[in-house]
Amino acid sequence: MALEHAILVSLTEQSATGYDLARRFDASIGYFWRASHQQIYRTLTRMAADGWVEGTTEHRDGATDRTTYAITSAGRAELGRFSATPSSREPLRSDFAVKLRGLLDTEAAIADAKARRADHQARLDTYEASEKRHYPDPAALTEDERGPYLALRGGILLERAGIAWCDEILGHLDRSER
Amino acid sequence: MALEHAILVSLTEQSATGYDLARRFDASIGYFWRASHQQIYRTLTRMAADGWVEGTTEHRDGATDRTTYAITSAGRAELGRFSATPSSREPLRSDFAVKLRGLLDTEAAIADAKARRADHQARLDTYEASEKRHYPDPAALTEDERGPYLALRGGILLERAGIAWCDEILGHLDRSER
DNA sequence: CCTTGCCATGCAATTAGTTGCATGGTTAGG
DNA sequence: CCTAACCATGCAACTAATTGCATGGCAAGG
C-alpha cells in the first residue's frame, strides 16, 4: 500500500513525469520501495483521480506529450496520515535463504554467495559515495536532511549485513580455496 | 516463484499436512519466506498435480480428513535444479524507510523506531536461542547442519542490522529524552 | 452448556505486482 | 540511412499475495 506514499515522498522532493518517477524507482527511492513502471503509471492515475497529485500535460511540437505531476495539499495530508501510522515488519521472501536452509549444491551456493557479495558491495559503494557527497558532516544535519540521511544509513547497514552474511557463508563452505 | 521450493525444503525436513506447513510458515521457514495459508494450500495442490509431492489422505473417525504430503523424487530433482540456479537480490518494500525518507512526524517516527527495535530484539532472541540449542559448537557442524545454520546466521545478522538502524535513528531523533 | 481456540481444508473477491509489447516521438553512432 | 537507445505513456494478460469467511470437526475453560 505504500507505493502511493513512496511516490508522494518523491514528488515532495521534486515534481516529475511518470517517466522521471520510473527512473527514480530504478535507484534512489527505488532502493526502499521497488515498483514497476506500470505500477507507477497506474498509481499516478489513481492518485490524480483521488486528488493527491495534480498532473499538467504539456503538448510539445515534435515530441510526445508529457504530464508533470506535483503533490497537492490533499497529498500532503495523506502523507501526514501515513507518517503517523506505525509500520510493520516487511515480509521477507528470500530464494537464497531457502536455498541455504535446504543446502544441496555447495558449489552453486558458493558461487551464489560470491555474486551476492559483489552485488551488496556495489550497492554499498553507491550508498557510501552518496553519504559522503550529501552528508559529509552527520553531526550537523539540517531538519530536512535527517530523514533521508537515516533512510540511507538503513541501506548502508543492510548492505553491510549482507556482506557479513556472505563472508560467513564463504568461510564455512569455501574451505578448499582459502 | 520460490514458495514451491520453500515448501519442498520444509517437506524434506519432515512430511506434513497443509495445516502443519501453515504453522511452520508462521515461524521457522516462514522467517525466510512469508506465505499465507491459502498460498500454501493452493501451491500444494499444484505441486501434487506436478508430481513434486505426494499427498496421502487419512479419513479419521470423529475428526476431519487430513492429507499428509511428502516430497517425491521429482520434487527432489526440482530442488536440485533450484539449488543450481543463481538467486537475485530480493526486492525491498519498506514502509518505514519511505516514512524516514520523507520524515514529517518525528514523534511518530521515534515511537515506530522503538516498536521496531523491540520487534527485532524479540526475533533476535528467538534466533539466538535456536542457535544455542541447535548449534552449540559452530566449528563442529555436520554436513546437514551447515545450510540451516548459515540460514539462521543470516537471520541473526539481519536482526542485528535492524537494531543498529533503530539505535541510530533514536540517537538522531530522540535527543530530548536521552 | 457455551465460547473460544485449535485442527483441517478451501472459496472468493480482491489487491499487488510483472512483463512484454505497443505506440509515437528524438538522438546518436556506425 | 539504419539501428539502438532514450523519452513518454499505457494496454493486456498474466501471476503473486491477501483476507476473511465457510465448512466441519475436537478440546479446554468458564
Tab-separated table of C-alpha atoms (C1' of nucleotides) in Angstrom:
chain	number	residue	atom	x	y	z
A	1	MET	CA	0.000	0.000	0.000
A	2	ALA	CA	2.888	2.346	0.469
A	3	LEU	CA	3.726	2.743	-3.196
A	4	GLU	CA	1.435	5.758	-3.094
A	5	HIS	CA	3.458	7.175	-0.250
A	6	ALA	CA	6.780	6.452	-1.868
A	7	ILE	CA	5.576	8.351	-4.943
A	8	LEU	CA	4.266	11.212	-2.802
A	9	VAL	CA	7.578	11.440	-0.942
A	10	SER	CA	9.439	11.540	-4.246
A	11	LEU	CA	7.123	14.226	-5.631
A	12	THR	CA	7.578	16.256	-2.438
A	13	GLU	CA	11.297	16.273	-3.243
A	14	GLN	CA	10.578	17.287	-6.835
A	15	SER	CA	7.668	17.205	-9.259
A	16	ALA	CA	8.133	14.673	-12.025
A	17	THR	CA	6.686	12.891	-15.033
A	18	GLY	CA	5.735	9.232	-14.880
A	19	TYR	CA	8.877	8.506	-16.814
A	20	ASP	CA	11.018	10.541	-14.339
A	21	LEU	CA	9.477	8.574	-11.455
A	22	ALA	CA	10.167	5.277	-13.192
A	23	ARG	CA	13.813	6.343	-13.429
A	24	ARG	CA	13.868	7.338	-9.760
A	25	PHE	CA	12.457	3.940	-8.855
A	26	ASP	CA	15.404	2.353	-10.658
A	27	ALA	CA	17.627	3.897	-7.980
A	28	SER	CA	17.120	6.395	-5.117
A	29	ILE	CA	13.592	5.849	-3.740
A	30	GLY	CA	13.558	2.506	-5.555
A	31	TYR	CA	16.166	1.182	-3.135
A	32	PHE	CA	13.479	1.347	-0.443
A	33	TRP	CA	10.402	0.559	-2.489
A	34	ARG	CA	10.628	-1.444	-5.656
A	35	ALA	CA	7.942	-0.733	-8.282
A	36	SER	CA	7.496	-1.425	-11.983
A	37	HIS	CA	6.812	1.330	-14.465
A	38	GLN	CA	3.285	0.013	-14.919
A	39	GLN	CA	2.523	0.200	-11.221
A	40	ILE	CA	3.846	3.750	-11.166
A	41	TYR	CA	1.694	4.879	-14.120
A	42	ARG	CA	-1.362	3.104	-12.781
A	43	THR	CA	-0.877	4.500	-9.300
A	44	LEU	CA	-0.314	8.032	-10.594
A	45	THR	CA	-3.591	7.836	-12.484
A	46	ARG	CA	-5.386	6.680	-9.381
A	47	MET	CA	-3.817	9.335	-7.158
A	48	ALA	CA	-4.697	12.059	-9.638
A	49	ALA	CA	-8.297	10.817	-9.528
A	50	ASP	CA	-8.116	10.908	-5.720
A	51	GLY	CA	-6.742	14.432	-5.754
A	52	TRP	CA	-3.434	13.561	-4.090
A	53	VAL	CA	-1.436	14.687	-7.097
A	54	GLU	CA	-2.102	17.070	-9.931
A	55	GLY	CA	-0.940	16.354	-13.445
A	56	THR	CA	-0.233	19.029	-16.008
A	57	THR	CA	0.039	17.781	-19.564
A	58	GLU	CA	2.368	19.632	-21.868
A	59	HIS	CA	1.850	19.278	-25.589
A	60	ARG	CA	5.134	19.664	-27.366
A	61	ASP	CA	5.738	20.237	-31.050
A	62	GLY	CA	7.830	17.474	-32.492
A	63	ALA	CA	7.879	15.498	-29.242
A	64	THR	CA	5.444	13.310	-27.410
A	65	ASP	CA	3.109	14.749	-24.792
A	66	ARG	CA	4.303	14.643	-21.230
A	67	THR	CA	2.482	15.021	-17.947
A	68	THR	CA	4.222	16.504	-14.959
A	69	TYR	CA	2.810	15.544	-11.572
A	70	ALA	CA	3.005	17.595	-8.400
A	71	ILE	CA	1.789	16.726	-4.924
A	72	THR	CA	-1.316	18.557	-3.701
A	73	SER	CA	-2.289	19.649	-0.207
A	74	ALA	CA	-4.555	16.575	-0.061
A	75	GLY	CA	-1.497	14.524	-0.928
A	76	ARG	CA	0.485	16.191	1.822
A	77	ALA	CA	-2.331	15.463	4.262
A	78	GLU	CA	-2.280	11.796	3.213
A	79	LEU	CA	1.479	11.726	3.800
A	80	GLY	CA	0.876	13.180	7.232
A	81	ARG	CA	-1.595	10.420	7.993
A	82	PHE	CA	0.843	7.804	6.737
A	83	SER	CA	3.631	9.277	8.869
A	84	ALA	CA	1.564	8.860	11.997
A	85	THR	CA	0.777	5.209	11.236
A	86	PRO	CA	3.018	2.555	12.806
A	87	SER	CA	4.795	0.397	10.257
A	88	SER	CA	5.069	-3.365	10.454
A	89	ARG	CA	7.963	-5.620	9.646
A	90	GLU	CA	8.390	-6.212	5.933
A	91	PRO	CA	7.659	-9.780	4.821
A	92	LEU	CA	10.842	-11.447	3.648
A	93	ARG	CA	10.968	-13.738	0.655
A	94	SER	CA	14.492	-14.888	0.002
A	95	ASP	CA	15.390	-17.513	-2.603
A	96	PHE	CA	18.904	-17.510	-1.228
A	97	ALA	CA	17.898	-18.182	2.382
A	98	VAL	CA	15.596	-21.004	1.227
A	99	LYS	CA	18.433	-22.462	-0.816
A	100	LEU	CA	20.782	-22.346	2.180
A	101	ARG	CA	18.198	-23.801	4.503
A	102	GLY	CA	17.974	-26.844	2.225
A	103	LEU	CA	21.599	-26.770	1.079
A	104	LEU	CA	22.136	-29.286	-1.724
A	105	ASP	CA	24.732	-27.899	-4.102
A	106	THR	CA	27.632	-26.437	-2.149
A	107	GLU	CA	29.498	-25.234	-5.232
A	108	ALA	CA	26.451	-23.406	-6.567
A	109	ALA	CA	25.879	-21.852	-3.139
A	110	ILE	CA	29.486	-20.656	-3.036
A	111	ALA	CA	29.148	-19.102	-6.481
A	112	ASP	CA	25.845	-17.504	-5.489
A	113	ALA	CA	27.327	-16.120	-2.262
A	114	LYS	CA	30.209	-14.601	-4.195
A	115	ALA	CA	27.869	-12.992	-6.711
A	116	ARG	CA	25.618	-11.674	-3.979
A	117	ARG	CA	28.580	-10.347	-2.047
A	118	ALA	CA	29.704	-8.408	-5.112
A	119	ASP	CA	26.197	-7.044	-5.580
A	120	HIS	CA	25.983	-5.950	-1.933
A	121	GLN	CA	29.414	-4.348	-2.171
A	122	ALA	CA	28.461	-2.407	-5.315
A	123	ARG	CA	25.264	-1.169	-3.667
A	124	LEU	CA	27.182	-0.273	-0.501
A	125	ASP	CA	29.744	1.660	-2.562
A	126	THR	CA	26.895	3.625	-4.130
A	127	TYR	CA	25.375	4.383	-0.727
A	128	GLU	CA	28.657	5.390	0.858
A	129	ALA	CA	29.510	7.671	-2.053
A	130	SER	CA	26.102	9.300	-1.646
A	131	GLU	CA	26.630	9.606	2.113
A	132	LYS	CA	29.989	11.283	1.613
A	133	ARG	CA	28.638	13.656	-1.010
A	134	HIS	CA	25.379	14.666	0.642
A	135	TYR	CA	26.107	14.284	4.356
A	136	PRO	CA	29.796	14.945	4.939
A	137	ASP	CA	29.064	16.054	8.497
A	138	PRO	CA	26.342	13.891	10.077
A	139	ALA	CA	26.571	15.830	13.333
A	140	ALA	CA	25.427	18.967	11.535
A	141	LEU	CA	22.370	17.832	9.596
A	142	THR	CA	19.553	20.214	8.787
A	143	GLU	CA	15.997	19.345	9.708
A	144	ASP	CA	15.254	18.246	6.138
A	145	GLU	CA	18.361	16.108	5.887
A	146	ARG	CA	17.753	13.890	8.892
A	147	GLY	CA	15.092	11.675	7.346
A	148	PRO	CA	16.849	10.956	4.029
A	149	TYR	CA	20.145	10.548	5.881
A	150	LEU	CA	18.666	7.989	8.294
A	151	ALA	CA	16.991	6.142	5.410
A	152	LEU	CA	20.380	5.986	3.677
A	153	ARG	CA	22.007	4.760	6.864
A	154	GLY	CA	19.451	1.942	6.941
A	155	GLY	CA	20.503	0.927	3.468
A	156	ILE	CA	24.167	1.011	4.447
A	157	LEU	CA	23.613	-1.189	7.496
A	158	LEU	CA	21.555	-3.622	5.439
A	159	GLU	CA	24.227	-3.971	2.755
A	160	ARG	CA	26.946	-4.440	5.368
A	161	ALA	CA	24.865	-7.193	6.971
A	162	GLY	CA	24.520	-8.841	3.572
A	163	ILE	CA	28.278	-8.745	3.075
A	164	ALA	CA	28.921	-10.147	6.549
A	165	TRP	CA	26.472	-12.963	5.837
A	166	CYS	CA	28.176	-13.872	2.564
A	167	ASP	CA	31.565	-13.804	4.292
A	168	GLU	CA	30.313	-16.227	6.933
A	169	ILE	CA	28.847	-18.491	4.270
A	170	LEU	CA	32.084	-18.493	2.286
A	171	GLY	CA	34.070	-19.029	5.482
A	172	HIS	CA	32.084	-22.183	6.195
A	173	LEU	CA	31.592	-23.611	2.718
A	174	ASP	CA	34.574	-22.402	0.743
A	175	ARG	CA	37.292	-24.174	2.671
A	176	SER	CA	39.251	-25.765	-0.130
A	177	GLU	CA	40.056	-22.430	-1.701
A	178	ARG	CA	41.029	-20.394	1.312
B	1	MET	CA	8.407	-18.492	-7.502
B	2	ALA	CA	10.332	-19.994	-4.650
B	3	LEU	CA	7.338	-20.741	-2.454
B	4	GLU	CA	7.380	-24.173	-4.079
B	5	HIS	CA	10.981	-24.598	-3.062
B	6	ALA	CA	10.417	-23.347	0.460
B	7	ILE	CA	7.651	-25.941	0.818
B	8	LEU	CA	9.841	-28.684	-0.700
B	9	VAL	CA	12.701	-27.807	1.662
B	10	SER	CA	10.310	-27.976	4.613
B	11	LEU	CA	8.892	-31.337	3.456
B	12	THR	CA	12.448	-32.660	3.025
B	13	GLU	CA	12.930	-31.928	6.720
B	14	GLN	CA	9.626	-33.627	7.565
B	15	SER	CA	6.431	-34.628	5.796
B	16	ALA	CA	3.469	-32.515	6.821
B	17	THR	CA	-0.162	-31.608	6.323
B	18	GLY	CA	-1.192	-28.299	4.815
B	19	TYR	CA	-2.086	-27.177	8.293
B	20	ASP	CA	1.375	-28.223	9.654
B	21	LEU	CA	3.038	-26.260	6.853
B	22	ALA	CA	0.924	-23.202	7.583
B	23	ARG	CA	2.149	-23.390	11.177
B	24	ARG	CA	5.759	-23.767	10.038
B	25	PHE	CA	5.335	-20.712	7.835
B	26	ASP	CA	4.292	-18.766	10.933
B	27	ALA	CA	7.828	-19.305	12.225
B	28	SER	CA	10.850	-21.357	11.103
B	29	ILE	CA	10.835	-21.479	7.288
B	30	GLY	CA	8.391	-18.554	7.359
B	31	TYR	CA	11.167	-16.303	8.636
B	32	PHE	CA	12.774	-16.672	5.205
B	33	TRP	CA	9.698	-16.958	3.018
B	34	ARG	CA	6.435	-15.486	4.076
B	35	ALA	CA	3.293	-17.213	2.720
B	36	SER	CA	-0.409	-17.192	3.577
B	37	HIS	CA	-2.283	-20.416	4.337
B	38	GLN	CA	-4.153	-20.056	1.072
B	39	GLN	CA	-0.970	-19.853	-0.963
B	40	ILE	CA	0.319	-22.928	0.807
B	41	TYR	CA	-2.830	-24.991	0.129
B	42	ARG	CA	-3.037	-23.819	-3.464
B	43	THR	CA	0.653	-24.482	-4.094
B	44	LEU	CA	0.471	-27.940	-2.509
B	45	THR	CA	-2.398	-28.828	-4.832
B	46	ARG	CA	-0.412	-27.648	-7.827
B	47	MET	CA	2.745	-29.468	-6.764
B	48	ALA	CA	0.814	-32.690	-6.207
B	49	ALA	CA	-0.562	-32.333	-9.746
B	50	ASP	CA	3.003	-31.785	-10.978
B	51	GLY	CA	4.243	-34.838	-9.127
B	52	TRP	CA	6.665	-32.959	-6.878
B	53	VAL	CA	4.818	-34.023	-3.734
B	54	GLU	CA	2.558	-36.907	-2.896
B	55	GLY	CA	-0.439	-36.471	-0.665
B	56	THR	CA	-1.935	-39.270	1.386
B	57	THR	CA	-5.395	-38.543	2.732
B	58	GLU	CA	-6.328	-40.113	6.013
B	59	HIS	CA	-10.000	-40.468	6.851
B	60	ARG	CA	-10.446	-40.311	10.569
B	61	ASP	CA	-13.498	-41.322	12.575
B	62	GLY	CA	-14.776	-38.394	14.529
B	63	ALA	CA	-12.253	-35.963	13.074
B	64	THR	CA	-11.862	-34.187	9.791
B	65	ASP	CA	-9.875	-35.715	6.955
B	66	ARG	CA	-6.257	-34.778	6.719
B	67	THR	CA	-3.743	-35.065	3.888
B	68	THR	CA	-0.087	-35.630	4.651
B	69	TYR	CA	2.333	-34.519	1.937
B	70	ALA	CA	5.775	-35.943	1.272
B	71	ILE	CA	8.350	-34.855	-1.256
B	72	THR	CA	8.842	-37.183	-4.244
B	73	SER	CA	11.973	-37.907	-6.276
B	74	ALA	CA	10.659	-35.471	-8.904
B	75	GLY	CA	10.413	-32.916	-6.124
B	76	ARG	CA	13.959	-33.615	-5.079
B	77	ALA	CA	15.093	-33.183	-8.674
B	78	GLU	CA	13.308	-29.839	-8.836
B	79	LEU	CA	15.066	-28.786	-5.624
B	80	GLY	CA	18.348	-29.789	-7.225
B	81	ARG	CA	17.569	-27.607	-10.224
B	82	PHE	CA	16.621	-24.719	-7.950
B	83	SER	CA	19.853	-25.122	-5.959
B	84	ALA	CA	21.909	-24.710	-9.095
B	85	THR	CA	20.103	-21.521	-10.112
B	86	PRO	CA	21.668	-18.194	-9.091
B	87	SER	CA	19.440	-16.093	-6.848
B	88	SER	CA	18.826	-12.406	-7.283
B	89	ARG	CA	18.509	-9.657	-4.736
B	90	GLU	CA	15.128	-9.599	-3.043
B	91	PRO	CA	13.065	-6.512	-3.862
B	92	LEU	CA	12.673	-4.355	-0.791
B	93	ARG	CA	9.449	-2.605	0.069
B	94	SER	CA	9.733	-0.791	3.364
B	95	ASP	CA	7.027	1.493	4.737
B	96	PHE	CA	9.438	2.539	7.433
B	97	ALA	CA	12.244	3.545	5.073
B	98	VAL	CA	9.761	5.510	2.945
B	99	LYS	CA	8.497	7.234	6.050
B	100	LEU	CA	12.031	8.175	7.124
B	101	ARG	CA	12.961	9.340	3.655
B	102	GLY	CA	10.092	11.824	3.807
B	103	LEU	CA	10.255	12.414	7.566
B	104	LEU	CA	7.272	14.503	8.701
B	105	ASP	CA	6.299	13.377	12.179
B	106	THR	CA	9.398	12.989	14.342
B	107	GLU	CA	7.477	11.796	17.391
B	108	ALA	CA	5.664	9.103	15.393
B	109	ALA	CA	8.971	8.038	13.844
B	110	ILE	CA	10.547	7.740	17.285
B	111	ALA	CA	7.644	5.612	18.514
B	112	ASP	CA	7.836	3.470	15.399
B	113	ALA	CA	11.597	3.020	15.760
B	114	LYS	CA	11.143	1.917	19.361
B	115	ALA	CA	8.449	-0.575	18.416
B	116	ARG	CA	10.515	-1.932	15.541
B	117	ARG	CA	13.571	-2.196	17.743
B	118	ALA	CA	11.604	-4.290	20.228
B	119	ASP	CA	10.328	-6.493	17.406
B	120	HIS	CA	13.845	-7.002	16.024
B	121	GLN	CA	15.128	-7.777	19.523
B	122	ALA	CA	12.395	-10.368	20.114
B	123	ARG	CA	13.129	-12.035	16.789
B	124	LEU	CA	16.876	-11.926	17.521
B	125	ASP	CA	16.301	-13.521	20.928
B	126	THR	CA	14.369	-16.327	19.217
B	127	TYR	CA	17.155	-16.861	16.690
B	128	GLU	CA	19.935	-16.801	19.265
B	129	ALA	CA	18.089	-19.266	21.496
B	130	SER	CA	17.707	-21.539	18.482
B	131	GLU	CA	21.394	-21.122	17.613
B	132	LYS	CA	22.423	-22.011	21.148
B	133	ARG	CA	20.151	-25.010	21.273
B	134	HIS	CA	20.797	-26.467	17.818
B	135	TYR	CA	24.344	-25.357	17.037
B	136	PRO	CA	26.272	-25.040	20.310
B	137	ASP	CA	29.543	-25.697	18.511
B	138	PRO	CA	29.546	-23.994	15.075
B	139	ALA	CA	33.056	-25.277	14.389
B	140	ALA	CA	31.785	-28.847	14.524
B	141	LEU	CA	28.717	-28.799	12.264
B	142	THR	CA	27.610	-31.888	10.378
B	143	GLU	CA	27.065	-31.743	6.633
B	144	ASP	CA	23.295	-31.420	7.108
B	145	GLU	CA	23.610	-28.686	9.691
B	146	ARG	CA	25.641	-26.230	7.666
B	147	GLY	CA	22.831	-24.952	5.465
B	148	PRO	CA	20.217	-24.404	8.166
B	149	TYR	CA	22.894	-22.921	10.438
B	150	LEU	CA	24.016	-20.445	7.766
B	151	ALA	CA	20.400	-19.524	7.015
B	152	LEU	CA	19.906	-18.859	10.733
B	153	ARG	CA	23.064	-16.781	10.831
B	154	GLY	CA	21.635	-14.678	8.040
B	155	GLY	CA	18.558	-14.015	10.115
B	156	ILE	CA	20.692	-13.082	13.119
B	157	LEU	CA	22.778	-10.615	11.117
B	158	LEU	CA	19.644	-9.096	9.622
B	159	GLU	CA	18.006	-8.564	13.015
B	160	ARG	CA	21.191	-7.054	14.432
B	161	ALA	CA	21.328	-4.643	11.499
B	162	GLY	CA	17.717	-3.688	12.185
B	163	ILE	CA	18.528	-2.986	15.826
B	164	ALA	CA	21.584	-0.928	14.895
B	165	TRP	CA	19.484	1.088	12.477
B	166	CYS	CA	16.832	1.828	15.093
B	167	ASP	CA	19.553	2.837	17.559
B	168	GLU	CA	20.973	5.292	15.040
B	169	ILE	CA	17.538	6.698	14.334
B	170	LEU	CA	16.793	7.136	18.030
B	171	GLY	CA	20.230	8.628	18.581
B	172	HIS	CA	19.496	11.289	15.980
B	173	LEU	CA	15.814	11.995	16.610
B	174	ASP	CA	15.270	11.217	20.256
B	175	ARG	CA	17.515	13.869	21.738
B	176	SER	CA	15.241	15.427	24.298
B	177	GLU	CA	14.819	12.193	26.199
B	178	ARG	CA	18.351	10.970	26.322
C	1	DC	C1'	-23.660	-25.791	28.102
C	2	DC	C1'	-21.331	-22.190	25.721
C	3	DT	C1'	-17.493	-19.829	23.892
C	4	DT	C1'	-13.043	-19.706	22.223
C	5	DG	C1'	-9.245	-21.754	20.283
C	6	DC	C1'	-7.178	-25.453	17.787
C	7	DC	C1'	-7.136	-28.926	13.774
C	8	DA	C1'	-8.034	-29.032	8.752
C	9	DT	C1'	-9.199	-27.519	4.086
C	10	DG	C1'	-10.668	-24.414	0.547
C	11	DC	C1'	-13.610	-20.499	-1.878
C	12	DA	C1'	-13.994	-15.896	-3.304
C	13	DA	C1'	-13.129	-11.468	-4.065
C	14	DT	C1'	-9.843	-8.619	-4.049
C	15	DT	C1'	-5.228	-6.021	-4.300
C	16	DA	C1'	-0.337	-6.049	-5.617
C	17	DG	C1'	2.996	-6.794	-8.965
C	18	DT	C1'	5.114	-8.230	-13.549
C	19	DT	C1'	6.463	-8.386	-18.278
C	20	DG	C1'	6.340	-7.525	-22.668
C	21	DC	C1'	4.528	-5.220	-26.214
C	22	DA	C1'	2.529	-1.222	-28.487
C	23	DT	C1'	2.573	3.414	-29.955
C	24	DG	C1'	4.918	7.610	-31.237
C	25	DG	C1'	8.486	10.600	-30.779
C	26	DT	C1'	14.026	12.094	-30.730
C	27	DT	C1'	19.117	11.403	-30.678
C	28	DA	C1'	23.458	9.415	-31.514
C	29	DG	C1'	26.623	6.452	-33.605
C	30	DG	C1'	28.104	3.369	-37.312
D	1	DC	C1'	20.205	5.659	-43.868
D	2	DC	C1'	19.752	2.359	-40.240
D	3	DT	C1'	19.957	0.670	-35.687
D	4	DA	C1'	19.865	1.158	-30.948
D	5	DA	C1'	18.894	3.777	-27.090
D	6	DC	C1'	16.364	7.263	-24.883
D	7	DC	C1'	11.861	9.910	-23.841
D	8	DA	C1'	6.965	9.027	-22.789
D	9	DT	C1'	2.669	6.610	-21.860
D	10	DG	C1'	-0.309	2.801	-21.413
D	11	DC	C1'	-2.647	-1.938	-22.668
D	12	DA	C1'	-3.088	-6.618	-21.795
D	13	DA	C1'	-2.642	-10.712	-19.945
D	14	DC	C1'	-0.983	-12.631	-16.509
D	15	DT	C1'	0.987	-14.274	-11.685
D	16	DA	C1'	1.507	-13.425	-6.714
D	17	DA	C1'	-0.495	-12.467	-2.479
D	18	DT	C1'	-4.132	-11.376	0.930
D	19	DT	C1'	-8.001	-11.684	3.926
D	20	DG	C1'	-11.866	-13.193	5.567
D	21	DC	C1'	-15.219	-16.367	5.556
D	22	DA	C1'	-17.057	-21.002	5.174
D	23	DT	C1'	-17.331	-25.679	6.491
D	24	DG	C1'	-16.789	-29.370	9.825
D	25	DG	C1'	-14.551	-31.415	13.395
D	26	DC	C1'	-12.427	-31.590	18.710
D	27	DA	C1'	-10.719	-29.677	23.263
D	28	DA	C1'	-10.472	-26.712	27.085
D	29	DG	C1'	-12.001	-23.348	30.188
D	30	DG	C1'	-15.617	-20.564	32.393
